[in-house]
mmCIF file of C-alpha atoms in Angstrom:
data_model
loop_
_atom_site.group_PDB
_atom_site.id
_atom_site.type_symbol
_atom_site.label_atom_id
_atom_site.label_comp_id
_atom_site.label_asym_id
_atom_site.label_seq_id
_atom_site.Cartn_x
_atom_site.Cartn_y
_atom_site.Cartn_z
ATOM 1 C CA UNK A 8 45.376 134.401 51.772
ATOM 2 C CA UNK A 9 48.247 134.654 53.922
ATOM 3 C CA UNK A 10 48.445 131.219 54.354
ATOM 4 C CA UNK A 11 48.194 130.144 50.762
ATOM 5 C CA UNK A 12 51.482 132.857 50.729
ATOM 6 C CA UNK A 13 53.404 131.127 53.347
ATOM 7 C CA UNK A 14 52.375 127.697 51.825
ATOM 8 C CA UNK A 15 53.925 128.592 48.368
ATOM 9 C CA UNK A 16 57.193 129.313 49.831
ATOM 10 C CA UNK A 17 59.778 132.482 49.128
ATOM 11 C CA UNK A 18 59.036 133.021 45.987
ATOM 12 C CA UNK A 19 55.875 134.085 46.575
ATOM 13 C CA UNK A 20 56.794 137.117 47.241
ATOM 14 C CA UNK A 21 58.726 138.769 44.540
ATOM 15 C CA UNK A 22 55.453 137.595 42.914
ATOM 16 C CA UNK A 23 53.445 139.507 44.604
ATOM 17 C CA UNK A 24 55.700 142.573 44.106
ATOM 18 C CA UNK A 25 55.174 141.718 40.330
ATOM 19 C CA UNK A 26 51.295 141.700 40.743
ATOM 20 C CA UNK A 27 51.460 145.074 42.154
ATOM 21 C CA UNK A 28 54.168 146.460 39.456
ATOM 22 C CA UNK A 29 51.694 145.304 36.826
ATOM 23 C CA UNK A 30 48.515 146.869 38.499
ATOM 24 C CA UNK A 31 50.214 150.317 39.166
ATOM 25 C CA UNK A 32 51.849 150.714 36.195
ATOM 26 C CA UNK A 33 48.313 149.671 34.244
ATOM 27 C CA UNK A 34 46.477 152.473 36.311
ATOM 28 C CA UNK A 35 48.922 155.100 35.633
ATOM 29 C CA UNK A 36 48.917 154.329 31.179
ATOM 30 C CA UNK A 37 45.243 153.813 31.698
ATOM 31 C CA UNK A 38 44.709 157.497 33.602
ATOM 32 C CA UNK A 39 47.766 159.203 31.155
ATOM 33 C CA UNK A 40 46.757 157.318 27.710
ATOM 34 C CA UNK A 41 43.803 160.000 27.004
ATOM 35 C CA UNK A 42 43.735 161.403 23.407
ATOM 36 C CA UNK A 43 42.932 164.586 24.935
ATOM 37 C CA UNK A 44 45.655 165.372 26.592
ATOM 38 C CA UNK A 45 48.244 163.980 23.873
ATOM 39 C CA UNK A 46 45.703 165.705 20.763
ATOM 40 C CA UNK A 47 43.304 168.400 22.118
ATOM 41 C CA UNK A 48 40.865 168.693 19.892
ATOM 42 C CA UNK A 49 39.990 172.166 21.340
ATOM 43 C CA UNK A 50 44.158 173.225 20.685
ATOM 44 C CA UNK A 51 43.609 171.401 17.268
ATOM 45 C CA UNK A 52 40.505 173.134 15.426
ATOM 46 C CA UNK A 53 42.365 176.708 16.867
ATOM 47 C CA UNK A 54 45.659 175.723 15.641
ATOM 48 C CA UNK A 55 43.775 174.718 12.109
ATOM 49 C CA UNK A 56 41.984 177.787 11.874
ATOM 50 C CA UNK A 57 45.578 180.468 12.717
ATOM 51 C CA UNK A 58 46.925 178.142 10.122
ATOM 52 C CA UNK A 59 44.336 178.897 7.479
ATOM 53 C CA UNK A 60 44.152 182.640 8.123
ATOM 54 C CA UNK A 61 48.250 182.441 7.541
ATOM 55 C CA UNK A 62 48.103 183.376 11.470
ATOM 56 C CA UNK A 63 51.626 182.024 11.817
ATOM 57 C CA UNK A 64 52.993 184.337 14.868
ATOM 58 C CA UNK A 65 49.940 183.866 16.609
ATOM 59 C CA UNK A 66 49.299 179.898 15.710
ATOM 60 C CA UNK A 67 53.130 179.927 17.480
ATOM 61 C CA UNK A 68 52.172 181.534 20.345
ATOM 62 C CA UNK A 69 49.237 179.357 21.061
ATOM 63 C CA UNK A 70 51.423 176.058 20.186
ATOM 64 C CA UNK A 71 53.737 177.413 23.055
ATOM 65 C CA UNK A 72 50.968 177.845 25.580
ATOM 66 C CA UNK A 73 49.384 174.385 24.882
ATOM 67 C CA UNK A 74 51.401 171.640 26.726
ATOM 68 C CA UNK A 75 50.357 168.652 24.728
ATOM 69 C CA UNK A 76 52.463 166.315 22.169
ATOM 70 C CA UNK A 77 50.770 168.287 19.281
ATOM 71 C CA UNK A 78 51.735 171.547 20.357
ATOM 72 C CA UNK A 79 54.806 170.357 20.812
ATOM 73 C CA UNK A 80 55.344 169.091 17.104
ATOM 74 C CA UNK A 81 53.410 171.462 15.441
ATOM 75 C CA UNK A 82 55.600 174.563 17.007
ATOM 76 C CA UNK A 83 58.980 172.675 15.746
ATOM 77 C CA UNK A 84 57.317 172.187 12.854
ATOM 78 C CA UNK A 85 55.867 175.961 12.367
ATOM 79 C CA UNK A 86 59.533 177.095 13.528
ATOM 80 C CA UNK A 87 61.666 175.395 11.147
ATOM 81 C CA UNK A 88 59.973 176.149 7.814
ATOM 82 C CA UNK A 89 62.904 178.041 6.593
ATOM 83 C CA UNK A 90 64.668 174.344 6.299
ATOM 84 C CA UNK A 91 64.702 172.628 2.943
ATOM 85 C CA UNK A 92 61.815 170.503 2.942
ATOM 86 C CA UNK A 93 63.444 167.493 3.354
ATOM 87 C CA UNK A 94 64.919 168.904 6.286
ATOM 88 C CA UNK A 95 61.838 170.038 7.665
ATOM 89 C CA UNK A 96 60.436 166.238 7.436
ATOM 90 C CA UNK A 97 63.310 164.867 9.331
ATOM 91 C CA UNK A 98 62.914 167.520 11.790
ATOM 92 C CA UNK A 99 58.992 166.751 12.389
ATOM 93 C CA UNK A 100 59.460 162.690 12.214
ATOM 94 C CA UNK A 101 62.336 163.193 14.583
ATOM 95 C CA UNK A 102 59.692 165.283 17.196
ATOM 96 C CA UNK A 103 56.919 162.924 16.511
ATOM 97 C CA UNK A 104 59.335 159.854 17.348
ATOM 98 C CA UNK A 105 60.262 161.543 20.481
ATOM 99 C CA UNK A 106 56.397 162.408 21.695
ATOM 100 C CA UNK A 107 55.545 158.437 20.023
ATOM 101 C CA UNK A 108 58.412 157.376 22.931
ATOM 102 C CA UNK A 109 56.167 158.928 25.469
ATOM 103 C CA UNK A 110 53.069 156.873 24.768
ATOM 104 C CA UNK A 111 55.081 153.335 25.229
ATOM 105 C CA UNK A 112 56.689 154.591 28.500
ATOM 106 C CA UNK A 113 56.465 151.562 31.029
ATOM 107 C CA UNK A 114 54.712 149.245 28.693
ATOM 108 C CA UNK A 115 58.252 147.493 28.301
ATOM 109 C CA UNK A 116 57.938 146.688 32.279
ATOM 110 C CA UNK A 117 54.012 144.929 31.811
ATOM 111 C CA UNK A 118 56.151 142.989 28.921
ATOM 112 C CA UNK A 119 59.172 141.980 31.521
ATOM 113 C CA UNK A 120 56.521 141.222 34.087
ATOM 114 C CA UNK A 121 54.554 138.663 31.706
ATOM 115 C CA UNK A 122 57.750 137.116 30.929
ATOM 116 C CA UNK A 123 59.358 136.772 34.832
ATOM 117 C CA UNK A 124 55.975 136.143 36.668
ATOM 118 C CA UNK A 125 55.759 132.525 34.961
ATOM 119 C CA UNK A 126 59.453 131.909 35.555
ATOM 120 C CA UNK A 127 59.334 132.746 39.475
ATOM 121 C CA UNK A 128 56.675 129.881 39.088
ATOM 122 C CA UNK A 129 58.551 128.073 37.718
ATOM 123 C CA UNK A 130 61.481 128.657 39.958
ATOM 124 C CA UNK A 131 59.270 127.928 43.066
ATOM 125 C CA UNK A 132 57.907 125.084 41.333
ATOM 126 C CA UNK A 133 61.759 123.417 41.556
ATOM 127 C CA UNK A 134 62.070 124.276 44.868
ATOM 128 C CA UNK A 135 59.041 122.408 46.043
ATOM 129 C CA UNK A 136 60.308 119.814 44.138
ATOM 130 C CA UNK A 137 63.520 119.699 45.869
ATOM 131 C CA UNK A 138 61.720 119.786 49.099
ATOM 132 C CA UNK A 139 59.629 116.769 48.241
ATOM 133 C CA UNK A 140 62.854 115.033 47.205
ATOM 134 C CA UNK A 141 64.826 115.555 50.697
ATOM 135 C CA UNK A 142 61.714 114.815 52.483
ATOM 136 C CA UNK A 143 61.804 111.204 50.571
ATOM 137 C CA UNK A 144 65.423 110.311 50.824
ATOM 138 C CA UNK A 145 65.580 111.397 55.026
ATOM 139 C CA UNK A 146 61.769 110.160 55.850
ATOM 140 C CA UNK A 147 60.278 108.295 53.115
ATOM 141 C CA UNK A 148 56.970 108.074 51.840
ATOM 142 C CA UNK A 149 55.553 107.824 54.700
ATOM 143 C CA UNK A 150 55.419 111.063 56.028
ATOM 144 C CA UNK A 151 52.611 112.721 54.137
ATOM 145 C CA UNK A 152 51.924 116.093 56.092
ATOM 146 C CA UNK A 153 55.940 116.840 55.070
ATOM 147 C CA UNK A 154 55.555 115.231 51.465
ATOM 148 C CA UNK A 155 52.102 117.936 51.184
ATOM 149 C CA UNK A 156 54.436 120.766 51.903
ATOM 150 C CA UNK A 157 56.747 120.451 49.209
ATOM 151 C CA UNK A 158 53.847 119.664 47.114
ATOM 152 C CA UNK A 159 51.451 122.938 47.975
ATOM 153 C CA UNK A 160 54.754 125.073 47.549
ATOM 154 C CA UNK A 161 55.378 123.720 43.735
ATOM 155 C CA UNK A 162 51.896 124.114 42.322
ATOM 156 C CA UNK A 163 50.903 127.561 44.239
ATOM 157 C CA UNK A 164 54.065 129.244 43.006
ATOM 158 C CA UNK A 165 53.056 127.832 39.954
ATOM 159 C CA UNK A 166 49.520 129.149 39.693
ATOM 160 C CA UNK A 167 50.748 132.581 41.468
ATOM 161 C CA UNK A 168 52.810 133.272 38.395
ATOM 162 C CA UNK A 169 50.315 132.134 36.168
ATOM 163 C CA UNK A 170 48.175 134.228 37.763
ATOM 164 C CA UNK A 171 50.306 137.199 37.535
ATOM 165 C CA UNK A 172 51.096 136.853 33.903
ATOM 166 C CA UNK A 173 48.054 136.739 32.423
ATOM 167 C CA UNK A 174 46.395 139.727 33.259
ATOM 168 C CA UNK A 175 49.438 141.601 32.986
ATOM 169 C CA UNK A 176 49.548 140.283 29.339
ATOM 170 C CA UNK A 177 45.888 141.684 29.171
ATOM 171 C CA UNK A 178 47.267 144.924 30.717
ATOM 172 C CA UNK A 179 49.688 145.222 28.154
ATOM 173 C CA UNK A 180 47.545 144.630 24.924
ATOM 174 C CA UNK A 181 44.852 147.553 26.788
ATOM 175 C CA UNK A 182 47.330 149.896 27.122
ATOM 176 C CA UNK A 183 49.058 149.504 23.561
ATOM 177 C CA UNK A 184 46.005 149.356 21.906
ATOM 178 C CA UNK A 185 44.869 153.246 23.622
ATOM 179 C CA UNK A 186 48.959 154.397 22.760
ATOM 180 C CA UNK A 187 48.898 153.299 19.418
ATOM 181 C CA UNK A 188 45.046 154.900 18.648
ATOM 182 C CA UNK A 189 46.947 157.860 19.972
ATOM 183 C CA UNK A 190 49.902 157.865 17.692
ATOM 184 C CA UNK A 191 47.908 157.851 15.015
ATOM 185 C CA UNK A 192 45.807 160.663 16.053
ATOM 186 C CA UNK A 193 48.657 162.723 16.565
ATOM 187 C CA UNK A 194 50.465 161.671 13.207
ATOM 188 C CA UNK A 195 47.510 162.688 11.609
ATOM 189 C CA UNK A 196 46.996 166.131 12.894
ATOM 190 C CA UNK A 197 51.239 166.638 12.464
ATOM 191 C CA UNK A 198 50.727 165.495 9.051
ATOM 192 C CA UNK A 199 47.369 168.322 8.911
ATOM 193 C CA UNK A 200 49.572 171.174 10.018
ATOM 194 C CA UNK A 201 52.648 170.037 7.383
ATOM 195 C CA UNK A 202 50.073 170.256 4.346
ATOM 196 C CA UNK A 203 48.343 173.936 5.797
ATOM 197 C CA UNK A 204 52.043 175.641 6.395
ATOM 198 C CA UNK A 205 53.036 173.693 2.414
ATOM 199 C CA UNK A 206 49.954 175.498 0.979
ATOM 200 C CA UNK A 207 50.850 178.708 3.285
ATOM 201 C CA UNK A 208 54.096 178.597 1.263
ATOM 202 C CA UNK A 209 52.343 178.039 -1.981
#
């Protein structure tokens, strides 16, 4: 492995750096992306059933204990029903953008990472190039052990970004697919606690 590393040159490296970046930051959306921690269902069915006993002190209280995105919307949206309803909405789409935010966080970098891996390639790709072409015009074509190492460095820095980008395009696709089952979840059960506190007002 090491030698396949020194074979593809300098460029290698911030390519590795990307490989890690990609795996790390996969990990951490794969252990934080859990609909349980962003929509309890536990927090949910007790929050649901304060709400239908017109509980709304206590269904405050336990919104303020819970520390997950639901709590979080449902207590600015259980606090602010004095507002004029369209005021109320804005309010609660402006929360649930904010706790949405949270879901995407570091996905832009797997997206930066898919589009730079290739390019580094590509980058190392010229360089071999370049090598093969000074080896040429000071030596000629007769010195094939030089001519190979221009040649190894331009298609392993090549594959390595290839290699790189891929599965961090896979990464990405994983770990939007869990945030976005999440957001709805958690629009849902916002859009649950609006109708309970609009019939509470009824």
């Amino acid at each position: 492995m090491w030698e396949l590393i020194q074979k593809g040159g300098i460029t290698m490296y911030p390519i590795i750096l990307l490989s890690v970046i990609a795996l790390a930051v996969f990990l951490e959306r794969l252990i934080s992306l859990r609909k349980e921690k962003y929509v309890p269902k536990a927090f949910y069915e007790q929050l649901v059933s304060l709400l239908k006993k017109r509980n709304i002190n206590e269904a405050v209280e336990v919104c303020k204990v819970d520390k997950s995105a639901l709590a979080r919307i449902s207590e600015t949206i259980i606090t602010n029903t004095d507002l004029p309803l369209s005021r109320l909405l804005e309010v609660a789409e402006e929360s649930g953008r904010n706790e949405a935010a949270k879901l995407d966080k570091f996905l832009p970098s797997l997206q930066t990472i898919v589009a730079i891996a290739p390019l580094l390639g590509l980058l190392g790709t010229v360089l071999g190039m370049i090598k093969i072409f000074d080896v040429i015009a000071l030596q000629g074509t007769g010195n094939a052990e030089a001519l190979s190492s221009g040649i190894a460095e331009a298609l392993l820095t090549t594959a390595a970004g290839l290699v790189v980008a891929i599965p961090a395009q896979i990464f990405y696709f994983i770990a939007k697919a869990r945030a976005d089952a999440i957001g709805v979840a958690l629009e849902k059960a916002s859009s649950e606690v609006m109708n309970l506190l609009f019939k509470e007002h009824e």
